[in-house]
Amino acid sequence: MAADFEKQSYWHHRFASETAFEWLTPSATFISFLEPYLNASTNQRILHLGSGTSDLHVCLRKKGCADVTNVDYEPLALDRGRVIEESFCGDVVMKYAVADVTRLRADLSAPSTFDLVLDKSTVDAVSCGGEAAFLAMARGVRECLAPGGLWVSLSYSATRFDLEELPFDVCVIGKIPTPKAKVTDPDLYYWCYLLRPR
Ligand SMILES: C[S@@+](CC[C@H](N)C(=O)[O-])C[C@H]1O[C@@H](n2cnc3c(N)ncnc32)[C@H](O)[C@@H]1O
C-alpha cells in the first residue's frame, strides 16, 4: 500500500467522489468467514473499524446484527455508510461515529464495550503509519472488547500480526486467493485473522 493510506487527507479526497468501493474482497466473502462468530440472538455489539464506503454493515444487518457502530476518521465515509444503509435497508438504525482507530479509548464515548470488532483492510491502512500506529490500534481494540470478545480482521499481509507485543493470540481462519493476471503468477492470498485477547 502507498504511504498515504494512513492519512485522513488521502481518504477525504478519495471519498469526495467515491460512494462505494470494497477493499480486498466483497463483504459477502468476508461475512462467510465471520458467520461462526455472529450471534444475532444475543444483540451482539459490533464495532466496525474503518468502514469506508464498504457495504459490510448492510451485510451484517441482513444477518440480523444491527447493533453495529461504524467508525471512520473521515466523516465523508460515515455519510456514505448512512446512505448505503438507507438505500439497502430503507432506514438507518446503526451508529456512525467519527473516531481514529489508533485512539479508540479517547474517541469513542464511554462506556464503549463490544463483543466483536471487525476490520476489512483498515489494519493495512493504519500499518502504513508504522508499528506504533498499528500497536495503538491493537491496544485500543483490546481495551474496548467485552469479556469473551473477539477481533476478526481481513488483511492482505501474511505477517500482519507477527508482533510479540500484540495483546492477542492470533490464528488464521481463512485465506482468499487473490486474482491473477496470468495463470503463471504465484498464488497469493488475503488473510482472515481471528484475534483473542491474551
Ligand atoms: C483500506 S480502506 C478499507 C475500507 C473498508 N473497510 C473496505 O473494506 O472497503 C481503510 C479505511 O480505514 C479508514 N482509516 C484509515 N486509518 C484510519 C484511522 N486511523 N482511524 C479511523 N479510520 C481510518 C479510511 O478512512 C478508510 O475508510
Short mmCIF file of N, CA and C in Angstrom, two decimals, residues 28-155:
data_model
loop_
_atom_site.label_atom_id
_atom_site.label_comp_id
_atom_site.label_asym_id
_atom_site.label_seq_id
_atom_site.Cartn_x
_atom_site.Cartn_y
_atom_site.Cartn_z
N ALA A 28 -19.59 -10.04 1.22
CA ALA A 28 -20.19 -11.37 1.36
C ALA A 28 -19.11 -12.43 1.60
N THR A 29 -17.96 -12.26 0.99
CA THR A 29 -16.87 -13.23 1.19
C THR A 29 -16.33 -13.13 2.62
N PHE A 30 -16.15 -11.89 3.07
CA PHE A 30 -15.67 -11.70 4.44
C PHE A 30 -16.69 -12.27 5.44
N ILE A 31 -17.97 -11.99 5.18
CA ILE A 31 -19.04 -12.47 6.06
C ILE A 31 -19.01 -14.00 6.16
N SER A 32 -18.64 -14.67 5.07
CA SER A 32 -18.65 -16.14 5.12
C SER A 32 -17.64 -16.65 6.17
N PHE A 33 -16.57 -15.89 6.41
CA PHE A 33 -15.63 -16.28 7.48
C PHE A 33 -16.13 -15.85 8.86
N LEU A 34 -16.94 -14.80 8.87
CA LEU A 34 -17.44 -14.27 10.14
C LEU A 34 -18.60 -15.08 10.72
N GLU A 35 -19.33 -15.76 9.84
CA GLU A 35 -20.58 -16.45 10.24
C GLU A 35 -20.48 -17.15 11.60
N PRO A 36 -19.42 -17.96 11.84
CA PRO A 36 -19.39 -18.69 13.12
C PRO A 36 -19.32 -17.77 14.34
N TYR A 37 -18.97 -16.51 14.13
CA TYR A 37 -18.78 -15.59 15.26
C TYR A 37 -19.93 -14.58 15.38
N LEU A 38 -20.90 -14.66 14.47
CA LEU A 38 -22.06 -13.76 14.53
C LEU A 38 -23.14 -14.43 15.37
N ASN A 39 -23.79 -13.61 16.19
CA ASN A 39 -24.84 -14.16 17.04
C ASN A 39 -25.94 -13.13 17.21
N ALA A 40 -26.84 -13.09 16.23
CA ALA A 40 -27.89 -12.07 16.21
C ALA A 40 -28.80 -12.19 17.43
N SER A 41 -28.99 -13.40 17.95
CA SER A 41 -29.96 -13.60 19.04
C SER A 41 -29.50 -12.97 20.35
N THR A 42 -28.21 -12.64 20.47
CA THR A 42 -27.72 -12.07 21.74
C THR A 42 -27.53 -10.55 21.66
N ASN A 43 -28.06 -9.93 20.61
CA ASN A 43 -27.85 -8.49 20.43
C ASN A 43 -26.36 -8.14 20.52
N GLN A 44 -25.58 -8.92 19.82
CA GLN A 44 -24.14 -8.74 19.81
C GLN A 44 -23.77 -7.29 19.45
N ARG A 45 -22.89 -6.72 20.23
CA ARG A 45 -22.43 -5.35 19.97
C ARG A 45 -21.19 -5.42 19.08
N ILE A 46 -21.32 -4.86 17.89
CA ILE A 46 -20.24 -4.99 16.90
C ILE A 46 -19.63 -3.62 16.61
N LEU A 47 -18.31 -3.58 16.59
CA LEU A 47 -17.59 -2.36 16.21
C LEU A 47 -16.91 -2.62 14.86
N HIS A 48 -17.25 -1.79 13.89
CA HIS A 48 -16.72 -1.94 12.53
C HIS A 48 -15.72 -0.80 12.30
N LEU A 49 -14.45 -1.16 12.21
CA LEU A 49 -13.38 -0.16 12.16
C LEU A 49 -13.06 0.24 10.72
N GLY A 50 -13.01 1.52 10.44
CA GLY A 50 -12.64 1.99 9.12
C GLY A 50 -13.65 1.54 8.08
N SER A 51 -14.89 1.95 8.27
CA SER A 51 -15.99 1.43 7.44
C SER A 51 -15.90 1.87 5.99
N GLY A 52 -15.28 3.04 5.74
CA GLY A 52 -15.09 3.49 4.36
C GLY A 52 -16.40 3.56 3.59
N THR A 53 -16.37 3.10 2.34
CA THR A 53 -17.57 3.08 1.52
C THR A 53 -18.02 1.63 1.27
N SER A 54 -17.64 0.76 2.20
CA SER A 54 -18.00 -0.65 2.11
C SER A 54 -19.47 -0.87 2.49
N ASP A 55 -20.04 -2.00 2.04
CA ASP A 55 -21.40 -2.35 2.45
C ASP A 55 -21.40 -3.47 3.50
N LEU A 56 -20.28 -3.63 4.19
CA LEU A 56 -20.20 -4.70 5.21
C LEU A 56 -21.30 -4.55 6.26
N HIS A 57 -21.59 -3.30 6.65
CA HIS A 57 -22.61 -3.09 7.69
C HIS A 57 -23.99 -3.57 7.23
N VAL A 58 -24.28 -3.37 5.94
CA VAL A 58 -25.57 -3.82 5.40
C VAL A 58 -25.64 -5.35 5.42
N CYS A 59 -24.52 -5.99 5.09
CA CYS A 59 -24.48 -7.47 5.13
C CYS A 59 -24.69 -7.95 6.55
N LEU A 60 -24.14 -7.23 7.53
CA LEU A 60 -24.33 -7.62 8.93
C LEU A 60 -25.81 -7.48 9.31
N ARG A 61 -26.41 -6.38 8.88
CA ARG A 61 -27.82 -6.15 9.21
C ARG A 61 -28.69 -7.24 8.59
N LYS A 62 -28.35 -7.64 7.37
CA LYS A 62 -29.12 -8.71 6.73
C LYS A 62 -29.00 -10.03 7.49
N LYS A 63 -27.93 -10.18 8.25
CA LYS A 63 -27.74 -11.39 9.08
C LYS A 63 -28.40 -11.22 10.45
N GLY A 64 -29.10 -10.09 10.64
CA GLY A 64 -29.79 -9.87 11.92
C GLY A 64 -28.97 -9.14 12.95
N CYS A 65 -27.77 -8.72 12.57
CA CYS A 65 -26.89 -8.00 13.50
C CYS A 65 -26.98 -6.50 13.21
N ALA A 66 -27.76 -5.78 14.01
CA ALA A 66 -27.98 -4.35 13.73
C ALA A 66 -27.31 -3.45 14.76
N ASP A 67 -26.81 -4.04 15.86
CA ASP A 67 -26.14 -3.20 16.86
C ASP A 67 -24.68 -3.03 16.44
N VAL A 68 -24.53 -2.25 15.40
CA VAL A 68 -23.21 -2.05 14.80
C VAL A 68 -22.82 -0.58 14.91
N THR A 69 -21.62 -0.35 15.42
CA THR A 69 -21.06 1.00 15.44
C THR A 69 -20.00 1.06 14.35
N ASN A 70 -20.29 1.84 13.33
CA ASN A 70 -19.35 2.01 12.22
C ASN A 70 -18.48 3.22 12.54
N VAL A 71 -17.17 3.04 12.53
CA VAL A 71 -16.30 4.19 12.79
C VAL A 71 -15.32 4.40 11.65
N ASP A 72 -15.01 5.64 11.45
CA ASP A 72 -14.00 6.03 10.47
C ASP A 72 -13.53 7.42 10.91
N TYR A 73 -12.29 7.76 10.62
CA TYR A 73 -11.86 9.12 10.99
C TYR A 73 -12.23 10.14 9.92
N GLU A 74 -12.72 9.67 8.79
CA GLU A 74 -13.13 10.58 7.72
C GLU A 74 -14.66 10.69 7.72
N PRO A 75 -15.20 11.85 8.10
CA PRO A 75 -16.66 11.99 8.19
C PRO A 75 -17.39 11.63 6.90
N LEU A 76 -16.77 11.87 5.74
CA LEU A 76 -17.44 11.54 4.47
C LEU A 76 -17.74 10.05 4.38
N ALA A 77 -16.88 9.23 4.96
CA ALA A 77 -17.10 7.78 4.93
C ALA A 77 -18.39 7.44 5.69
N LEU A 78 -18.61 8.13 6.79
CA LEU A 78 -19.81 7.84 7.59
C LEU A 78 -21.07 8.32 6.86
N ASP A 79 -20.96 9.45 6.16
CA ASP A 79 -22.08 9.90 5.32
C ASP A 79 -22.40 8.83 4.29
N ARG A 80 -21.35 8.31 3.66
CA ARG A 80 -21.56 7.27 2.64
C ARG A 80 -22.22 6.04 3.27
N GLY A 81 -21.75 5.68 4.45
CA GLY A 81 -22.29 4.49 5.14
C GLY A 81 -23.77 4.63 5.44
N ARG A 82 -24.16 5.83 5.90
CA ARG A 82 -25.59 6.06 6.20
C ARG A 82 -26.42 5.93 4.92
N VAL A 83 -25.93 6.51 3.84
CA VAL A 83 -26.66 6.45 2.56
C VAL A 83 -26.78 5.00 2.09
N ILE A 84 -25.71 4.24 2.23
CA ILE A 84 -25.75 2.83 1.81
C ILE A 84 -26.77 2.06 2.65
N GLU A 85 -26.76 2.29 3.97
CA GLU A 85 -27.72 1.58 4.83
C GLU A 85 -29.16 1.96 4.44
N GLU A 86 -29.39 3.25 4.28
CA GLU A 86 -30.74 3.72 3.92
C GLU A 86 -31.18 3.12 2.59
N SER A 87 -30.26 3.09 1.61
CA SER A 87 -30.70 2.66 0.29
C SER A 87 -30.94 1.15 0.25
N PHE A 88 -30.20 0.37 1.05
CA PHE A 88 -30.41 -1.09 1.03
C PHE A 88 -31.46 -1.54 2.04
N CYS A 89 -31.62 -0.80 3.13
CA CYS A 89 -32.48 -1.28 4.22
C CYS A 89 -33.71 -0.40 4.42
N GLY A 90 -33.75 0.76 3.81
CA GLY A 90 -34.93 1.63 3.91
C GLY A 90 -34.91 2.56 5.11
N ASP A 91 -33.99 2.34 6.05
CA ASP A 91 -33.85 3.26 7.18
C ASP A 91 -32.43 3.15 7.73
N VAL A 92 -32.16 3.97 8.73
CA VAL A 92 -30.81 3.97 9.32
C VAL A 92 -30.96 3.67 10.81
N VAL A 93 -30.48 2.51 11.24
CA VAL A 93 -30.58 2.16 12.66
C VAL A 93 -29.20 2.00 13.31
N MET A 94 -28.17 1.93 12.49
CA MET A 94 -26.84 1.71 13.05
C MET A 94 -26.24 3.00 13.56
N LYS A 95 -25.13 2.84 14.30
CA LYS A 95 -24.43 4.03 14.81
C LYS A 95 -23.25 4.34 13.88
N TYR A 96 -22.97 5.61 13.75
CA TYR A 96 -21.86 6.08 12.91
C TYR A 96 -21.08 7.09 13.74
N ALA A 97 -19.80 6.81 13.95
CA ALA A 97 -19.03 7.69 14.84
C ALA A 97 -17.69 8.03 14.20
N VAL A 98 -17.38 9.32 14.24
CA VAL A 98 -16.05 9.74 13.79
C VAL A 98 -15.06 9.34 14.88
N ALA A 99 -14.12 8.50 14.54
CA ALA A 99 -13.12 8.08 15.52
C ALA A 99 -11.86 7.63 14.80
N ASP A 100 -10.74 7.96 15.43
CA ASP A 100 -9.44 7.49 14.94
C ASP A 100 -9.19 6.14 15.61
N VAL A 101 -9.00 5.09 14.83
CA VAL A 101 -8.86 3.75 15.41
C VAL A 101 -7.54 3.58 16.16
N THR A 102 -6.65 4.54 16.05
CA THR A 102 -5.43 4.50 16.87
C THR A 102 -5.64 5.24 18.20
N ARG A 103 -6.86 5.77 18.39
CA ARG A 103 -7.19 6.49 19.64
C ARG A 103 -8.60 6.09 20.09
N LEU A 104 -8.88 4.82 20.04
CA LEU A 104 -10.27 4.38 20.26
C LEU A 104 -10.80 4.78 21.63
N ARG A 105 -9.97 4.61 22.66
CA ARG A 105 -10.46 4.91 24.00
C ARG A 105 -10.84 6.39 24.13
N ALA A 106 -10.05 7.27 23.56
CA ALA A 106 -10.31 8.71 23.65
C ALA A 106 -11.48 9.11 22.75
N ASP A 107 -11.58 8.50 21.59
CA ASP A 107 -12.55 8.99 20.59
C ASP A 107 -13.95 8.38 20.72
N LEU A 108 -14.04 7.19 21.31
CA LEU A 108 -15.36 6.58 21.48
C LEU A 108 -15.92 7.01 22.82
N SER A 109 -17.22 7.34 22.83
CA SER A 109 -17.78 7.78 24.11
C SER A 109 -17.94 6.58 25.04
N ALA A 110 -17.69 6.80 26.31
CA ALA A 110 -17.74 5.72 27.31
C ALA A 110 -19.20 5.46 27.71
N PRO A 111 -19.61 4.24 28.08
CA PRO A 111 -18.78 3.05 28.00
C PRO A 111 -18.86 2.45 26.60
N SER A 112 -17.73 2.10 26.05
CA SER A 112 -17.73 1.52 24.70
C SER A 112 -17.18 0.11 24.79
N THR A 113 -18.08 -0.83 24.85
CA THR A 113 -17.69 -2.23 25.02
C THR A 113 -18.34 -3.04 23.91
N PHE A 114 -17.54 -3.87 23.28
CA PHE A 114 -18.03 -4.60 22.11
C PHE A 114 -17.73 -6.09 22.23
N ASP A 115 -18.64 -6.87 21.65
CA ASP A 115 -18.46 -8.33 21.65
C ASP A 115 -17.63 -8.78 20.46
N LEU A 116 -17.71 -7.99 19.40
CA LEU A 116 -17.00 -8.36 18.17
C LEU A 116 -16.50 -7.08 17.50
N VAL A 117 -15.22 -7.08 17.17
CA VAL A 117 -14.64 -5.95 16.43
C VAL A 117 -14.22 -6.49 15.06
N LEU A 118 -14.54 -5.73 14.02
CA LEU A 118 -14.25 -6.15 12.65
C LEU A 118 -13.47 -5.09 11.92
N ASP A 119 -12.53 -5.53 11.11
CA ASP A 119 -11.97 -4.58 10.15
C ASP A 119 -11.63 -5.30 8.87
N LYS A 120 -11.91 -4.65 7.80
CA LYS A 120 -11.61 -5.19 6.47
C LYS A 120 -10.57 -4.26 5.83
N SER A 121 -9.32 -4.64 6.02
CA SER A 121 -8.16 -3.93 5.47
C SER A 121 -7.88 -2.57 6.11
N THR A 122 -8.62 -2.22 7.16
CA THR A 122 -8.29 -0.97 7.86
C THR A 122 -6.94 -1.12 8.56
N VAL A 123 -6.67 -2.30 9.08
CA VAL A 123 -5.38 -2.53 9.73
C VAL A 123 -4.23 -2.33 8.73
N ASP A 124 -4.49 -2.59 7.45
CA ASP A 124 -3.45 -2.38 6.43
C ASP A 124 -3.18 -0.89 6.26
N ALA A 125 -4.27 -0.11 6.20
CA ALA A 125 -4.10 1.34 6.03
C ALA A 125 -3.38 1.93 7.24
N VAL A 126 -3.79 1.52 8.43
CA VAL A 126 -3.18 2.04 9.65
C VAL A 126 -1.70 1.66 9.70
N SER A 127 -1.38 0.45 9.27
CA SER A 127 0.01 -0.02 9.33
C SER A 127 0.95 0.79 8.44
N CYS A 128 0.38 1.47 7.45
CA CYS A 128 1.22 2.37 6.63
C CYS A 128 1.83 3.48 7.50
N GLY A 129 1.22 3.73 8.66
CA GLY A 129 1.74 4.74 9.59
C GLY A 129 2.80 4.20 10.52
N GLY A 130 3.16 2.93 10.37
CA GLY A 130 4.24 2.35 11.17
C GLY A 130 3.73 1.52 12.33
N GLU A 131 4.71 0.90 13.00
CA GLU A 131 4.39 -0.06 14.06
C GLU A 131 3.67 0.59 15.25
N ALA A 132 4.03 1.83 15.57
CA ALA A 132 3.41 2.49 16.72
C ALA A 132 1.92 2.67 16.48
N ALA A 133 1.55 3.07 15.27
CA ALA A 133 0.13 3.26 14.95
C ALA A 133 -0.60 1.91 14.99
N PHE A 134 0.02 0.90 14.42
CA PHE A 134 -0.57 -0.44 14.42
C PHE A 134 -0.80 -0.93 15.86
N LEU A 135 0.21 -0.75 16.70
CA LEU A 135 0.08 -1.22 18.09
C LEU A 135 -0.96 -0.42 18.86
N ALA A 136 -1.04 0.88 18.56
CA ALA A 136 -2.05 1.72 19.23
C ALA A 136 -3.45 1.23 18.85
N MET A 137 -3.61 0.85 17.60
CA MET A 137 -4.91 0.31 17.16
C MET A 137 -5.19 -1.01 17.91
N ALA A 138 -4.21 -1.90 17.92
CA ALA A 138 -4.41 -3.21 18.56
C ALA A 138 -4.73 -3.05 20.04
N ARG A 139 -4.00 -2.16 20.72
CA ARG A 139 -4.24 -1.98 22.17
C ARG A 139 -5.61 -1.36 22.40
N GLY A 140 -6.00 -0.44 21.51
CA GLY A 140 -7.33 0.17 21.63
C GLY A 140 -8.44 -0.84 21.44
N VAL A 141 -8.27 -1.72 20.47
CA VAL A 141 -9.27 -2.78 20.25
C VAL A 141 -9.36 -3.66 21.50
N ARG A 142 -8.20 -4.02 22.02
CA ARG A 142 -8.16 -4.89 23.22
C ARG A 142 -8.97 -4.25 24.36
N GLU A 143 -8.79 -2.93 24.54
CA GLU A 143 -9.44 -2.24 25.66
C GLU A 143 -10.95 -2.13 25.49
N CYS A 144 -11.43 -2.12 24.25
CA CYS A 144 -12.89 -1.93 24.10
C CYS A 144 -13.63 -3.25 23.90
N LEU A 145 -12.92 -4.38 24.03
CA LEU A 145 -13.60 -5.67 23.92
C LEU A 145 -14.21 -6.09 25.26
N ALA A 146 -15.44 -6.56 25.22
CA ALA A 146 -16.09 -7.13 26.40
C ALA A 146 -15.42 -8.48 26.71
N PRO A 147 -15.61 -8.98 27.93
CA PRO A 147 -15.08 -10.32 28.23
C PRO A 147 -15.59 -11.33 27.19
N GLY A 148 -14.68 -12.13 26.68
CA GLY A 148 -15.04 -13.12 25.66
C GLY A 148 -15.10 -12.54 24.26
N GLY A 149 -14.84 -11.23 24.14
CA GLY A 149 -14.93 -10.57 22.84
C GLY A 149 -13.80 -10.96 21.90
N LEU A 150 -14.04 -10.76 20.61
CA LEU A 150 -13.09 -11.18 19.58
C LEU A 150 -12.90 -10.07 18.55
N TRP A 151 -11.76 -10.12 17.89
CA TRP A 151 -11.48 -9.22 16.76
C TRP A 151 -11.25 -10.09 15.53
N VAL A 152 -11.98 -9.80 14.46
CA VAL A 152 -11.74 -10.50 13.19
C VAL A 152 -11.28 -9.47 12.17
N SER A 153 -10.16 -9.75 11.55
CA SER A 153 -9.51 -8.77 10.68
C SER A 153 -9.14 -9.40 9.35
N LEU A 154 -9.41 -8.69 8.27
CA LEU A 154 -9.01 -9.18 6.95
C LEU A 154 -7.87 -8.29 6.44
N SER A 155 -6.78 -8.91 6.04
CA SER A 155 -5.59 -8.16 5.62
C SER A 155 -4.97 -8.81 4.39
#
